[in-house]
Amino acid sequence: MWLCLSEPDTSTSDFSRVVLSKSHVNSLMGSSLNAHNKDNHQKLNSTVTPKFQDIIKSPSMLFAFGFGSGLSKWAPGTVGTLAAVPFYWLMSDFPLFLFLGVVLVASILGVWICQAASDAMAVHDHPGIVWDEFVGYWITMIAAPSGWFWIVFGFVMFRIFDILKPWPISWLDRRVSGGLGIMIDDILAGIFAFAVVQIAAAYWG
């Protein structure tokens, strides 16, 4: 009686393992590639600035980009603040209650405006969104003395606080998202700058 000893046929199972391994690798590579493309897309959205003919098609984009001032390739936040100056000059003779009302409405609407613009570009706080700078500067200039010295002084103070972001501005800037997150740091920077302007006015005004 002969005993036939033979190794089990593993060719099929080995082939299946190879196929499965290749499928698994391809799946992982595909997921990695998709994630990489998504990251690149987000980076592109955060750096690419729309054109003026694009933003005028949407009221929220037009306001968010400060009527075009945020399209500047050089320091859009500073240029946006400069663009807010003529509007302040037009409002500077308003009674205080009316000026405060305009600033309050601009702040509340600003949350929606900035959120809508961010959603349209699929990126949080695009550098060209400068409506928050408009509102921050107007807050700085609440009850400010008249004259170009104070207009310039308020501008400089607001930019300092907006750029340096001392606590708690920096803390809120990192932790609050959406339209409110875009607005809140500039609102606080405006409040800080407002305090400096009022203190300076008490001594020099």
Tab-separated table of C-alpha atoms in Angstrom:
chain	number	residue	atom	x	y	z
A	1	MET	CA	0.000	0.000	0.000
A	2	TRP	CA	1.463	3.233	-1.099
A	3	LEU	CA	0.901	6.451	0.761
A	4	CYS	CA	0.914	9.481	-1.490
A	5	LEU	CA	2.099	12.453	0.431
A	6	SER	CA	1.811	15.787	-1.354
A	7	GLU	CA	1.829	19.416	-0.396
A	8	PRO	CA	-1.531	21.190	-0.447
A	9	ASP	CA	-2.189	23.297	-3.508
A	10	THR	CA	-1.708	26.850	-2.319
A	11	SER	CA	-1.363	28.484	-5.689
A	12	THR	CA	-4.976	29.689	-5.686
A	13	SER	CA	-4.866	31.084	-2.169
A	14	ASP	CA	-1.472	32.727	-2.811
A	15	PHE	CA	-2.822	34.323	-5.957
A	16	SER	CA	-5.857	35.592	-4.007
A	17	ARG	CA	-3.584	37.049	-1.379
A	18	VAL	CA	-1.561	38.838	-4.036
A	19	VAL	CA	-4.692	40.217	-5.676
A	20	LEU	CA	-6.101	41.293	-2.326
A	21	SER	CA	-2.777	42.866	-1.358
A	22	LYS	CA	-2.615	44.815	-4.598
A	23	SER	CA	-6.211	45.961	-4.182
A	24	HIS	CA	-5.477	47.050	-0.621
A	25	VAL	CA	-2.362	48.968	-1.706
A	26	ASN	CA	-4.243	50.631	-4.562
A	27	SER	CA	-7.022	51.584	-2.159
A	28	LEU	CA	-4.563	53.108	0.280
A	29	MET	CA	-2.740	54.918	-2.513
A	30	GLY	CA	-6.029	56.224	-3.869
A	31	SER	CA	-7.109	57.494	-0.455
A	32	SER	CA	-3.733	59.146	0.074
A	33	LEU	CA	-3.880	60.756	-3.368
A	34	ASN	CA	-7.403	62.036	-2.753
A	35	ALA	CA	-6.351	63.508	0.583
A	36	HIS	CA	-3.319	65.120	-1.052
A	37	ASN	CA	-5.483	66.603	-3.801
A	38	LYS	CA	-7.944	67.875	-1.198
A	39	ASP	CA	-5.138	69.552	0.755
A	40	ASN	CA	-3.820	71.164	-2.421
A	41	HIS	CA	-7.329	72.330	-3.296
A	42	GLN	CA	-7.751	73.940	0.127
A	43	LYS	CA	-4.337	75.617	-0.135
A	44	LEU	CA	-5.249	76.891	-3.588
A	45	ASN	CA	-8.519	78.333	-2.309
A	46	SER	CA	-6.729	80.079	0.552
A	47	THR	CA	-4.237	81.814	-1.716
A	48	VAL	CA	-6.116	82.453	-4.953
A	49	THR	CA	-7.922	85.791	-4.948
A	50	PRO	CA	-11.052	86.207	-7.076
A	51	LYS	CA	-11.349	88.950	-9.644
A	52	PHE	CA	-13.508	92.050	-9.281
A	53	GLN	CA	-15.921	90.842	-11.950
A	54	ASP	CA	-16.470	87.761	-9.802
A	55	ILE	CA	-17.219	89.499	-6.509
A	56	ILE	CA	-19.688	92.028	-7.970
A	57	LYS	CA	-21.966	89.115	-8.859
A	58	SER	CA	-22.547	88.403	-5.164
A	59	PRO	CA	-23.515	91.065	-2.578
A	60	SER	CA	-21.942	89.043	0.238
A	61	MET	CA	-18.662	88.720	-1.663
A	62	LEU	CA	-18.704	92.425	-2.576
A	63	PHE	CA	-19.116	93.473	1.051
A	64	ALA	CA	-16.748	90.788	2.370
A	65	PHE	CA	-14.005	91.984	0.020
A	66	GLY	CA	-14.551	95.590	1.064
A	67	PHE	CA	-15.957	96.727	-2.295
A	68	GLY	CA	-12.799	95.469	-3.965
A	69	SER	CA	-10.176	96.662	-1.482
A	70	GLY	CA	-9.562	93.102	-0.307
A	71	LEU	CA	-8.423	92.177	-3.819
A	72	SER	CA	-5.139	93.980	-3.176
A	73	LYS	CA	-2.115	91.710	-3.560
A	74	TRP	CA	-0.275	93.801	-0.986
A	75	ALA	CA	-1.462	93.696	2.654
A	76	PRO	CA	-5.210	93.390	1.944
A	77	GLY	CA	-6.014	93.903	5.644
A	78	THR	CA	-4.255	97.264	5.668
A	79	VAL	CA	-5.752	98.279	2.334
A	80	GLY	CA	-9.176	97.208	3.581
A	81	THR	CA	-8.781	99.377	6.662
A	82	LEU	CA	-7.785	102.295	4.450
A	83	ALA	CA	-10.942	101.735	2.424
A	84	ALA	CA	-12.983	102.004	5.637
A	85	VAL	CA	-11.659	105.527	6.302
A	86	PRO	CA	-13.830	107.376	3.726
A	87	PHE	CA	-16.913	105.631	5.085
A	88	TYR	CA	-15.982	106.728	8.598
A	89	TRP	CA	-15.453	110.275	7.344
A	90	LEU	CA	-18.980	110.253	5.873
A	91	MET	CA	-20.393	108.960	9.177
A	92	SER	CA	-18.286	111.117	11.491
A	93	ASP	CA	-20.975	113.793	11.773
A	94	PHE	CA	-23.669	111.283	12.672
A	95	PRO	CA	-25.169	111.575	16.161
A	96	LEU	CA	-23.493	109.062	18.446
A	97	PHE	CA	-26.567	106.837	18.707
A	98	LEU	CA	-26.835	106.633	14.913
A	99	PHE	CA	-23.129	105.880	14.504
A	100	LEU	CA	-23.399	103.139	17.131
A	101	GLY	CA	-26.440	101.724	15.351
A	102	VAL	CA	-24.589	101.544	12.035
A	103	VAL	CA	-21.613	99.815	13.670
A	104	LEU	CA	-23.879	97.345	15.466
A	105	VAL	CA	-25.740	96.422	12.280
A	106	ALA	CA	-22.459	96.159	10.349
A	107	SER	CA	-21.081	93.835	13.034
A	108	ILE	CA	-24.106	91.539	13.081
A	109	LEU	CA	-24.438	91.417	9.302
A	110	GLY	CA	-20.682	90.939	9.091
A	111	VAL	CA	-20.972	87.489	10.655
A	112	TRP	CA	-23.287	86.390	7.844
A	113	ILE	CA	-21.318	88.233	5.139
A	114	CYS	CA	-18.005	86.659	6.135
A	115	GLN	CA	-19.556	83.211	6.554
A	116	ALA	CA	-21.204	83.386	3.131
A	117	ALA	CA	-17.948	84.483	1.478
A	118	SER	CA	-15.993	81.728	3.233
A	119	ASP	CA	-18.528	79.131	2.133
A	120	ALA	CA	-18.397	80.396	-1.451
A	121	MET	CA	-14.602	79.993	-1.531
A	122	ALA	CA	-14.500	76.876	0.663
A	123	VAL	CA	-11.865	78.398	2.937
A	124	HIS	CA	-11.960	80.006	6.385
A	125	ASP	CA	-10.929	83.659	6.644
A	126	HIS	CA	-9.497	84.268	3.184
A	127	PRO	CA	-6.961	87.157	3.365
A	128	GLY	CA	-9.150	89.178	1.020
A	129	ILE	CA	-12.119	89.171	3.416
A	130	VAL	CA	-11.796	92.623	4.964
A	131	TRP	CA	-15.303	93.496	6.143
A	132	ASP	CA	-14.048	92.685	9.641
A	133	GLU	CA	-11.383	95.397	9.201
A	134	PHE	CA	-14.083	97.872	8.196
A	135	VAL	CA	-16.059	97.176	11.358
A	136	GLY	CA	-12.963	97.065	13.583
A	137	TYR	CA	-11.839	100.488	12.412
A	138	TRP	CA	-15.305	101.991	12.866
A	139	ILE	CA	-15.375	100.640	16.427
A	140	THR	CA	-11.976	102.258	17.017
A	141	MET	CA	-13.359	105.606	15.928
A	142	ILE	CA	-16.478	105.650	18.113
A	143	ALA	CA	-16.694	109.100	19.736
A	144	ALA	CA	-13.198	109.940	18.496
A	145	PRO	CA	-12.213	113.621	18.283
A	146	SER	CA	-12.526	115.141	14.844
A	147	GLY	CA	-9.545	115.818	12.623
A	148	TRP	CA	-7.135	113.910	10.424
A	149	PHE	CA	-4.691	113.328	13.263
A	150	TRP	CA	-7.233	111.143	15.040
A	151	ILE	CA	-8.263	109.391	11.838
A	152	VAL	CA	-4.631	108.402	11.252
A	153	PHE	CA	-3.972	107.667	14.927
A	154	GLY	CA	-7.007	105.400	15.105
A	155	PHE	CA	-5.924	103.670	11.913
A	156	VAL	CA	-2.455	102.953	13.305
A	157	MET	CA	-3.769	101.759	16.679
A	158	PHE	CA	-6.272	99.403	15.091
A	159	ARG	CA	-3.707	97.908	12.734
A	160	ILE	CA	-1.295	97.333	15.629
A	161	PHE	CA	-3.872	95.424	17.666
A	162	ASP	CA	-5.200	93.572	14.627
A	163	ILE	CA	-1.720	92.410	13.609
A	164	LEU	CA	-0.243	91.649	17.035
A	165	LYS	CA	-3.459	90.139	18.413
A	166	PRO	CA	-2.693	90.335	22.147
A	167	TRP	CA	-4.615	88.005	24.478
A	168	PRO	CA	-7.556	87.344	24.396
A	169	ILE	CA	-7.744	88.329	20.708
A	170	SER	CA	-5.318	85.582	19.676
A	171	TRP	CA	-7.101	83.038	21.874
A	172	LEU	CA	-10.483	83.740	20.281
A	173	ASP	CA	-8.960	83.887	16.803
A	174	ARG	CA	-7.724	80.304	17.209
A	175	ARG	CA	-10.830	78.849	18.816
A	176	VAL	CA	-13.847	80.538	17.214
A	177	SER	CA	-14.665	79.444	13.695
A	178	GLY	CA	-17.036	80.547	10.960
A	179	GLY	CA	-18.219	84.067	10.308
A	180	LEU	CA	-18.156	84.896	14.009
A	181	GLY	CA	-14.546	83.750	14.199
A	182	ILE	CA	-13.613	86.053	11.330
A	183	MET	CA	-15.328	89.027	12.933
A	184	ILE	CA	-14.585	88.567	16.631
A	185	ASP	CA	-10.825	89.212	16.606
A	186	ASP	CA	-11.222	92.473	14.667
A	187	ILE	CA	-14.101	93.577	16.885
A	188	LEU	CA	-11.889	93.059	19.941
A	189	ALA	CA	-8.944	94.756	18.227
A	190	GLY	CA	-11.266	97.679	17.556
A	191	ILE	CA	-12.325	97.797	21.202
A	192	PHE	CA	-8.696	97.790	22.359
A	193	ALA	CA	-7.802	100.510	19.859
A	194	PHE	CA	-10.906	102.479	20.896
A	195	ALA	CA	-9.688	102.442	24.500
A	196	VAL	CA	-6.266	103.762	23.442
A	197	VAL	CA	-7.834	106.523	21.328
A	198	GLN	CA	-10.071	107.613	24.201
A	199	ILE	CA	-7.182	107.637	26.680
A	200	ALA	CA	-5.046	109.634	24.233
A	201	ALA	CA	-7.916	112.040	23.590
A	202	ALA	CA	-8.300	112.610	27.330
A	203	TYR	CA	-4.675	113.769	27.486
A	204	TRP	CA	-4.232	115.426	24.096
A	205	GLY	CA	-7.756	116.219	22.942
